[in-house]
Coordinates of C-alpha atoms in Angstrom, one line a residue:
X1 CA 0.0 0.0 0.0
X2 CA 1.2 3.0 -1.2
X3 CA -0.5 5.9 1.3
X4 CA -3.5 5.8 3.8
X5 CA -6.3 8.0 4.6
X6 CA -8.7 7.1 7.1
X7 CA -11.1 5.7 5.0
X8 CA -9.0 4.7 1.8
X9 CA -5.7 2.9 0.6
X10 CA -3.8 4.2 -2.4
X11 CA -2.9 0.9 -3.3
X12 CA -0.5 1.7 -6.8
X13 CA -0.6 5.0 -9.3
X14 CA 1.9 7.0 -10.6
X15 CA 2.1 10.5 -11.5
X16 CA 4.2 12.4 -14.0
X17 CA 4.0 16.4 -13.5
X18 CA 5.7 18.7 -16.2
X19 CA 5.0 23.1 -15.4
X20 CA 6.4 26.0 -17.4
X21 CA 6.0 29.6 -16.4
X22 CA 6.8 31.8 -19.2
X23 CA 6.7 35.6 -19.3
X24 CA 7.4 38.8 -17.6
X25 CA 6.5 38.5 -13.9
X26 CA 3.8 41.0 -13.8
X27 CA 2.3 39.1 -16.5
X28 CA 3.4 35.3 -16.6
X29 CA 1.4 32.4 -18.2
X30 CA 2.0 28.5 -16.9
X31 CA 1.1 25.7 -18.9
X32 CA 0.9 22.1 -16.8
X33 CA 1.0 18.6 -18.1
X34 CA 0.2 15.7 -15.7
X35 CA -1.2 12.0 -16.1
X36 CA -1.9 9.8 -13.3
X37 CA -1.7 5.9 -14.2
X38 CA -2.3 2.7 -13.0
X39 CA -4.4 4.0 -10.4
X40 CA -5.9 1.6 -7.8
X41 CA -7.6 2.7 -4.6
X42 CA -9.5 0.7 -2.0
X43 CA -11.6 2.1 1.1
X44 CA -10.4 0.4 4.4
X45 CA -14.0 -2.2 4.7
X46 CA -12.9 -2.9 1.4
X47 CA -16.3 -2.8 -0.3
X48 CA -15.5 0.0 -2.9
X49 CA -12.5 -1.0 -5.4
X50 CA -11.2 2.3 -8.2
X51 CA -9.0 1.2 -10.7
X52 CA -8.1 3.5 -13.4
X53 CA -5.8 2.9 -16.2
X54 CA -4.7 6.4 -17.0
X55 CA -5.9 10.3 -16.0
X56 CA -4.2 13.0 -18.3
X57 CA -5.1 16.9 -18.4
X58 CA -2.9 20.0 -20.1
X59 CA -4.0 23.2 -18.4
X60 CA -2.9 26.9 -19.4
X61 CA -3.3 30.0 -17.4
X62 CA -2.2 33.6 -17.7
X63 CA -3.7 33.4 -13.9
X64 CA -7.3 35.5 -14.2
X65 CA -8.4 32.5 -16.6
X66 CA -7.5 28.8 -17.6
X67 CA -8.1 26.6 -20.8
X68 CA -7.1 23.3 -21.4
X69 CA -8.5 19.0 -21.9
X70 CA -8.9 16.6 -19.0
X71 CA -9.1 13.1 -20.7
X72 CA -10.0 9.7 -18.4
X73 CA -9.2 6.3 -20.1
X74 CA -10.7 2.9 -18.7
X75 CA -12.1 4.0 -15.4
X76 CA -13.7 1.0 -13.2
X77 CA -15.2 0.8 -10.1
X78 CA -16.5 -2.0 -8.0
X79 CA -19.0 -1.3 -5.6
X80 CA -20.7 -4.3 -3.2
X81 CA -20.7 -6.3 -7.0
X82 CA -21.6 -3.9 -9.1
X83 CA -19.2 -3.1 -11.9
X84 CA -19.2 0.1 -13.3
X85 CA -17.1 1.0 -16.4
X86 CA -16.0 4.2 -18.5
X87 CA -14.2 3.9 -21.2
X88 CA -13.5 7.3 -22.1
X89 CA -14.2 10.4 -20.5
X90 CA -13.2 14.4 -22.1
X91 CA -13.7 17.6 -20.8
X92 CA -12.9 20.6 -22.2
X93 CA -12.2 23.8 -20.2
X94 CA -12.2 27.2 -21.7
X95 CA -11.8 30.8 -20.0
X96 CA -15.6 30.6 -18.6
X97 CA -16.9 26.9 -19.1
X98 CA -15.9 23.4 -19.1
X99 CA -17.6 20.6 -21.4
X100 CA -18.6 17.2 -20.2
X101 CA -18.3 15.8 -23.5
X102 CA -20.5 12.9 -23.9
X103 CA -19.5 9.5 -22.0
X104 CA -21.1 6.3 -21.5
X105 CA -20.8 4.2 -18.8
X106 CA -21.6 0.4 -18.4
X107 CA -23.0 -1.4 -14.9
X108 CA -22.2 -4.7 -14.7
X109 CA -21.8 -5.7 -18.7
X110 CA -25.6 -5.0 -19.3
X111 CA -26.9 -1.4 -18.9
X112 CA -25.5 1.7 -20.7
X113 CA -26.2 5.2 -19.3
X114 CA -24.9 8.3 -21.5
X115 CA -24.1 11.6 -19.8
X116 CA -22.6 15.0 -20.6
X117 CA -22.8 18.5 -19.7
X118 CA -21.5 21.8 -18.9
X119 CA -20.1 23.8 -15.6
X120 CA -21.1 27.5 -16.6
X121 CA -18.9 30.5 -15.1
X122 CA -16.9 28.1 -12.9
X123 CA -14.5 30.7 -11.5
X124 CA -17.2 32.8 -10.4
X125 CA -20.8 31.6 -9.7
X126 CA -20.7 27.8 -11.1
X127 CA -23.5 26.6 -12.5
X128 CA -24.4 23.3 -13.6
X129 CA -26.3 21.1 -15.8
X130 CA -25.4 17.4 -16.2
X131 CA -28.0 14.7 -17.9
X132 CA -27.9 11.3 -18.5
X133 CA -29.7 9.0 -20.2
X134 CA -30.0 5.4 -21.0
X135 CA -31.2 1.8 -20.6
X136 CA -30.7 0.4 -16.8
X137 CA -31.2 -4.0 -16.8
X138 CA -33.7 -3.9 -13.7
X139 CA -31.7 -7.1 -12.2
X140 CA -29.0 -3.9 -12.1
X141 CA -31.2 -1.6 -10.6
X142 CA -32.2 -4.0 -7.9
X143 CA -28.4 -4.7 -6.9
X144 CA -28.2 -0.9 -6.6
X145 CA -30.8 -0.3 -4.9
X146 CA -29.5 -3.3 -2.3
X147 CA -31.9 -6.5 -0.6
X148 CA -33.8 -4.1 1.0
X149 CA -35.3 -2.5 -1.7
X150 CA -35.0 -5.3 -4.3
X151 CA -37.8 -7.1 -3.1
X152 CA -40.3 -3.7 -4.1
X153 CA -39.2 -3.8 -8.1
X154 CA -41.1 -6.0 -10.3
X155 CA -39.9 -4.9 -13.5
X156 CA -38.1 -7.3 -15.6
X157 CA -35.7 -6.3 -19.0
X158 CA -34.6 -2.7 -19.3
X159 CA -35.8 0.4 -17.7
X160 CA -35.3 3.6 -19.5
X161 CA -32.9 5.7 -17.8
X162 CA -32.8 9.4 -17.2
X163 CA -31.7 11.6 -14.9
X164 CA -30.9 15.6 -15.2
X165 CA -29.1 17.2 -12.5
X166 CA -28.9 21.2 -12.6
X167 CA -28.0 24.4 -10.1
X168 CA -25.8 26.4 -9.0
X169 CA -24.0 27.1 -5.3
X170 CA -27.5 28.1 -3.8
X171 CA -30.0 25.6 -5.2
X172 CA -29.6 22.4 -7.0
X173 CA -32.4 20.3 -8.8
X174 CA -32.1 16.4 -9.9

């Protein structure tokens, strides 16, 4: 094990950092590269499993604003079972806004749920505005939702999927 928290264990990941700061110094603009890879993270009851194959993002600033990618290759989770993948994840940050771009992500083999979305003005007053859609397998949706609540679901097949989360710092809506 690499580090500790209380609740999780860095278990492996490495990260590779490159800045430059160019310019005057009343006016300097930086530029950072990183990527985190091989990624693997546990929490200590060991019911929650992150593995993620490789994080890379290029940021530049002149310091008042920032613009740059943030791409996520083969992210996995494991959750009490459930198996949760993303194959590819983008965003795109410009002086006011960063893009979700449009990701799917696949629980347990069978259901496929699309999201995207933006963060308006997120130096100043971020707002929000996320939606997803998709098909859930209700055998999925019952493992979610845990024993408790399985035994209340009678669907069978796929259940259409969709779920819009909006706000800002004062009020949020899903």
């Amino acid at each position: 094990t690499l580090f500790r928290s209380r609740a999780y264990a860095f278990n492996s990941g490495i990260v590779n950092l490159s800045a430059d700061l160019t310019g005057q110094l009343n006016a300097l603009k930086g530029k950072v590269n990183m990527s985190l890879s091989g990624l693997s993270l546990t929490d200590k009851a060991n019911n929650i499993n992150y593995l993620n194959n490789l994080l890379s993002a290029e940021i530049e600033s002149d310091f008042k604003t920032f613009k740059g990618t943030v791409n996520n290759s083969d992210f996995k989770a494991y959750m009490n079972g459930i198996n949760a993948v993303c194959d590819k994840l983008s965003m795109n940050i410009d002086g006011k806004d960063i893009v979700i771009n449009p990701a799917l992500v696949k629980i347990n083999g069978n259901s496929s749920i699309n999201t995207a979305g933006t963060i308006k003005n997120y130096l100043s007053s971020p707002v929000f505005d996320i939606n997803s859609d998709g098909r859930l397998k209700a055998a999925d949706l019952k493992q979610l939702l845990g024993a408790d609540f399985a035994a209340y679901i009678k669907a069978s097949g796929f259940l259409p999927f969709v779920l819009k989360a909006s706000g800002g710092a004062s009020k949020q809506s899903v």
